[in-house]
mmCIF file of C-alpha atoms in Angstrom:
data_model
loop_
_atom_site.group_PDB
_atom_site.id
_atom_site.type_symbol
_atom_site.label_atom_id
_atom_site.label_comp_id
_atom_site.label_asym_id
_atom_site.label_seq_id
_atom_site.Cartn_x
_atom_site.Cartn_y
_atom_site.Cartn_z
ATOM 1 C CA UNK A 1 17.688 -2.677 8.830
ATOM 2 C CA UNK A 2 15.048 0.002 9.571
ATOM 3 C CA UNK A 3 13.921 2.786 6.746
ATOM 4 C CA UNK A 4 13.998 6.313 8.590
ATOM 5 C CA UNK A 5 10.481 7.397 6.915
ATOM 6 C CA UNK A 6 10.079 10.803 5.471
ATOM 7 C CA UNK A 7 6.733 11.456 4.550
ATOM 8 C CA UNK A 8 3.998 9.412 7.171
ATOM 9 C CA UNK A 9 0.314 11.045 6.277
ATOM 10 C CA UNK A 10 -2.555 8.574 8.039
ATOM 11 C CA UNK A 11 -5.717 9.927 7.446
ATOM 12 C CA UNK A 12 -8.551 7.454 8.930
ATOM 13 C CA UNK A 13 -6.054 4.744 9.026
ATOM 14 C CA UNK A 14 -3.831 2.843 11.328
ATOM 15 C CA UNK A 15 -0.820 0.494 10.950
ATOM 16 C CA UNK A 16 0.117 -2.417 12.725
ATOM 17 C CA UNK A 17 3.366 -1.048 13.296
ATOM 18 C CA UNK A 18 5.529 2.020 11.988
ATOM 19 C CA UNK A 19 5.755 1.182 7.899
ATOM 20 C CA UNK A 20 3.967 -1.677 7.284
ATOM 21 C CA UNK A 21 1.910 -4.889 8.956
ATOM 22 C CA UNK A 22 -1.973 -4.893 9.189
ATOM 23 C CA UNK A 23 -3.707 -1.909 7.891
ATOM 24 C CA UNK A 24 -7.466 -0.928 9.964
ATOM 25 C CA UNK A 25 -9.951 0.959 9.456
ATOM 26 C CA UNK A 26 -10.012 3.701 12.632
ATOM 27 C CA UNK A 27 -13.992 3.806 12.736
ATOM 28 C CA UNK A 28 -14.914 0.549 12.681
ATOM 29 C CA UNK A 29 -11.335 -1.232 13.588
ATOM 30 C CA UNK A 30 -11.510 -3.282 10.644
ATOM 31 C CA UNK A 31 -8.787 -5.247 9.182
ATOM 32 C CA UNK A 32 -8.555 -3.399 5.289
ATOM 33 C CA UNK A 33 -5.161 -4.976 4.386
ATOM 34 C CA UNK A 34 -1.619 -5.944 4.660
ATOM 35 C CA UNK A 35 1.165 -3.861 3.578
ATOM 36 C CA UNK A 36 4.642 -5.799 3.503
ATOM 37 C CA UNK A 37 7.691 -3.908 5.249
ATOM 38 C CA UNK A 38 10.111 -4.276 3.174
ATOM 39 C CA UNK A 39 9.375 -4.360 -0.695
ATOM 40 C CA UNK A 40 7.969 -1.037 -1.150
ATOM 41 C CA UNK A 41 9.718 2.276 -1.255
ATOM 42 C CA UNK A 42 6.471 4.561 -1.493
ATOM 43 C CA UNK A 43 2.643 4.178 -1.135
ATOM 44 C CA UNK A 44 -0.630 6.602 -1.579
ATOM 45 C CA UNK A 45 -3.579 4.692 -1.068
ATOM 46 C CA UNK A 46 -6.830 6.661 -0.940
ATOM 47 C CA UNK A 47 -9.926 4.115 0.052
ATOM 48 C CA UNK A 48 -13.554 3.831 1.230
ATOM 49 C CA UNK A 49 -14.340 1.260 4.112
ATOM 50 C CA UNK A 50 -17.022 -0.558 3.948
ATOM 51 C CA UNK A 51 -18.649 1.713 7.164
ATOM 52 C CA UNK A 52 -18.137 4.541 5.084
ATOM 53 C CA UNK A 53 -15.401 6.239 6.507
ATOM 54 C CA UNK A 54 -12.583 7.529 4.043
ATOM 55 C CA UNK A 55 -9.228 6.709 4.387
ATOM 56 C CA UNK A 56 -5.959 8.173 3.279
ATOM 57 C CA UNK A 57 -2.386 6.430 3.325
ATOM 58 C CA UNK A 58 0.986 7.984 1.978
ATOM 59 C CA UNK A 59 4.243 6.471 3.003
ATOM 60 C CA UNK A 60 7.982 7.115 1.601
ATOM 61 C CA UNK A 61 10.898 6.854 3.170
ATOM 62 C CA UNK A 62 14.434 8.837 3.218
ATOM 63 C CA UNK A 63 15.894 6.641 0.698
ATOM 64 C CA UNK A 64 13.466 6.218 -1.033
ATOM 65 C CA UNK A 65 14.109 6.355 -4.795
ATOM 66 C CA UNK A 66 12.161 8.984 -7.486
ATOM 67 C CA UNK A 67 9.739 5.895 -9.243
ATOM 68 C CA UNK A 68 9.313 4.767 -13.064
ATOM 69 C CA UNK A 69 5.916 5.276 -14.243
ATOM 70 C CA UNK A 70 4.481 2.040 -15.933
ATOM 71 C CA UNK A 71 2.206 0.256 -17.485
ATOM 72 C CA UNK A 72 2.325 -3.251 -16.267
ATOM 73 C CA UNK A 73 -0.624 -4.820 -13.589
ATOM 74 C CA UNK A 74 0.261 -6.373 -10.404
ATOM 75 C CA UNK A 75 0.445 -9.606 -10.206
ATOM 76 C CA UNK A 76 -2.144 -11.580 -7.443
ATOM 77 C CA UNK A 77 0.305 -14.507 -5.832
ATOM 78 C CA UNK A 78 -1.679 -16.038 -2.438
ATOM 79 C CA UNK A 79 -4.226 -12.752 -2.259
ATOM 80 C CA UNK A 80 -0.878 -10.188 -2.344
ATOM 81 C CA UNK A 81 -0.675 -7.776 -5.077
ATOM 82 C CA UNK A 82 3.046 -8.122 -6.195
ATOM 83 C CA UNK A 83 5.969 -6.725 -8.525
ATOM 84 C CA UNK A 84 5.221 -8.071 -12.132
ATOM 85 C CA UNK A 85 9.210 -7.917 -12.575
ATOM 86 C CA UNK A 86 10.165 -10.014 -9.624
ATOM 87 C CA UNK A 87 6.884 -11.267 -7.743
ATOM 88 C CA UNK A 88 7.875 -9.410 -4.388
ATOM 89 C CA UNK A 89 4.515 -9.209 -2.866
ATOM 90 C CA UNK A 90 3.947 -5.619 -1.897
ATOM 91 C CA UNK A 91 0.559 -5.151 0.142
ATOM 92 C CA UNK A 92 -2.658 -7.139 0.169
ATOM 93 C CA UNK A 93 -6.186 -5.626 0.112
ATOM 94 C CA UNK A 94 -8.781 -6.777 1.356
ATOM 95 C CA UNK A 95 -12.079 -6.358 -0.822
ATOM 96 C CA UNK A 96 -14.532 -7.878 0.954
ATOM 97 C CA UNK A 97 -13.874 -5.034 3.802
ATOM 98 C CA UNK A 98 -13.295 -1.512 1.055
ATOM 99 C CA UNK A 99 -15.753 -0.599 -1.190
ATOM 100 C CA UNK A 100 -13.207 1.444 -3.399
ATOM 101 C CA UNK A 101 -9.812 2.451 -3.779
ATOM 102 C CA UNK A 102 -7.016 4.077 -5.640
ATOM 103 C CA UNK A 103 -3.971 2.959 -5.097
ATOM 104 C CA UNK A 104 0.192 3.680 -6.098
ATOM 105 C CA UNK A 105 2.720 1.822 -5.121
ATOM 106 C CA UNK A 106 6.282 1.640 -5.835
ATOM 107 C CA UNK A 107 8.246 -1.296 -5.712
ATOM 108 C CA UNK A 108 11.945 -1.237 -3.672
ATOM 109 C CA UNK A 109 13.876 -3.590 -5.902
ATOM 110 C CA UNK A 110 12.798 -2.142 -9.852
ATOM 111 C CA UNK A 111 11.631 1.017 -8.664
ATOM 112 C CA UNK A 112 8.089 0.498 -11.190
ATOM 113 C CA UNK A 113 5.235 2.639 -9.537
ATOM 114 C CA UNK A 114 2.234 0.417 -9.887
ATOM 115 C CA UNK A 115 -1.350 2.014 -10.005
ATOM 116 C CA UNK A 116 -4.514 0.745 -9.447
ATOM 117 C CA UNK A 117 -7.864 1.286 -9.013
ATOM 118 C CA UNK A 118 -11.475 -0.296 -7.857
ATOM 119 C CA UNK A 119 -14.353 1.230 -7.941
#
């Protein structure tokens, strides 16, 4: 079933598709990530391309639920970042193509908002 998004804020930044798929770069086209469709309920992602360019991502949806702040790290499972509480990958960056980035992320199914950042 499609999500009817709410907020939809692409600064930089394309998507493969509406809410999710491969995530590029718009100055250089470059592949940065992928975010998966259907595990997340909201995302900021704030990141620096390799090229330079700055990139801005914030995605929530009309259902989307008010997330639990926590403490807990992602866990890597075949390069996705995914739900410590239920290993639902969630999105995929790709560090060889960002030098830095800030990201939140909550997950659909325990509604934990995960944070993380590289520098």
């Amino acid at each position: 079933m499609a999500r009817i998004l709410k907020n939809k804020e692409l600064v930089n930044t394309r998507l493969a598709t509406n809410y999710g798929g491969w995530m590029y770069c718009d100055k250089c086209n470059e592949n940065i990530g992928y975010l998966c469709y259907s595990t997340y309920d909201r995302l900021e992602l704030k990141y620096k391309c390799n090229c330079g360019s700055q990139g801005n991502i914030i995605i929530d949806f009309e259902d989307s639920k008010i997330g639990k702040e926590c403490n807990d790290e992602l866990i890597i499972l075949k390069n996705r970042f995914c739900c410590s509480k239920d290993s639902e990958p969630l999105i995929t960056i790709l560090d060889k193509k960002v030098n830095s980035y800030e990201m939140k992320i909550t997950c659909k199914s325990c509604n934990q908002i995960y944070k993380r950042e590289v520098k």
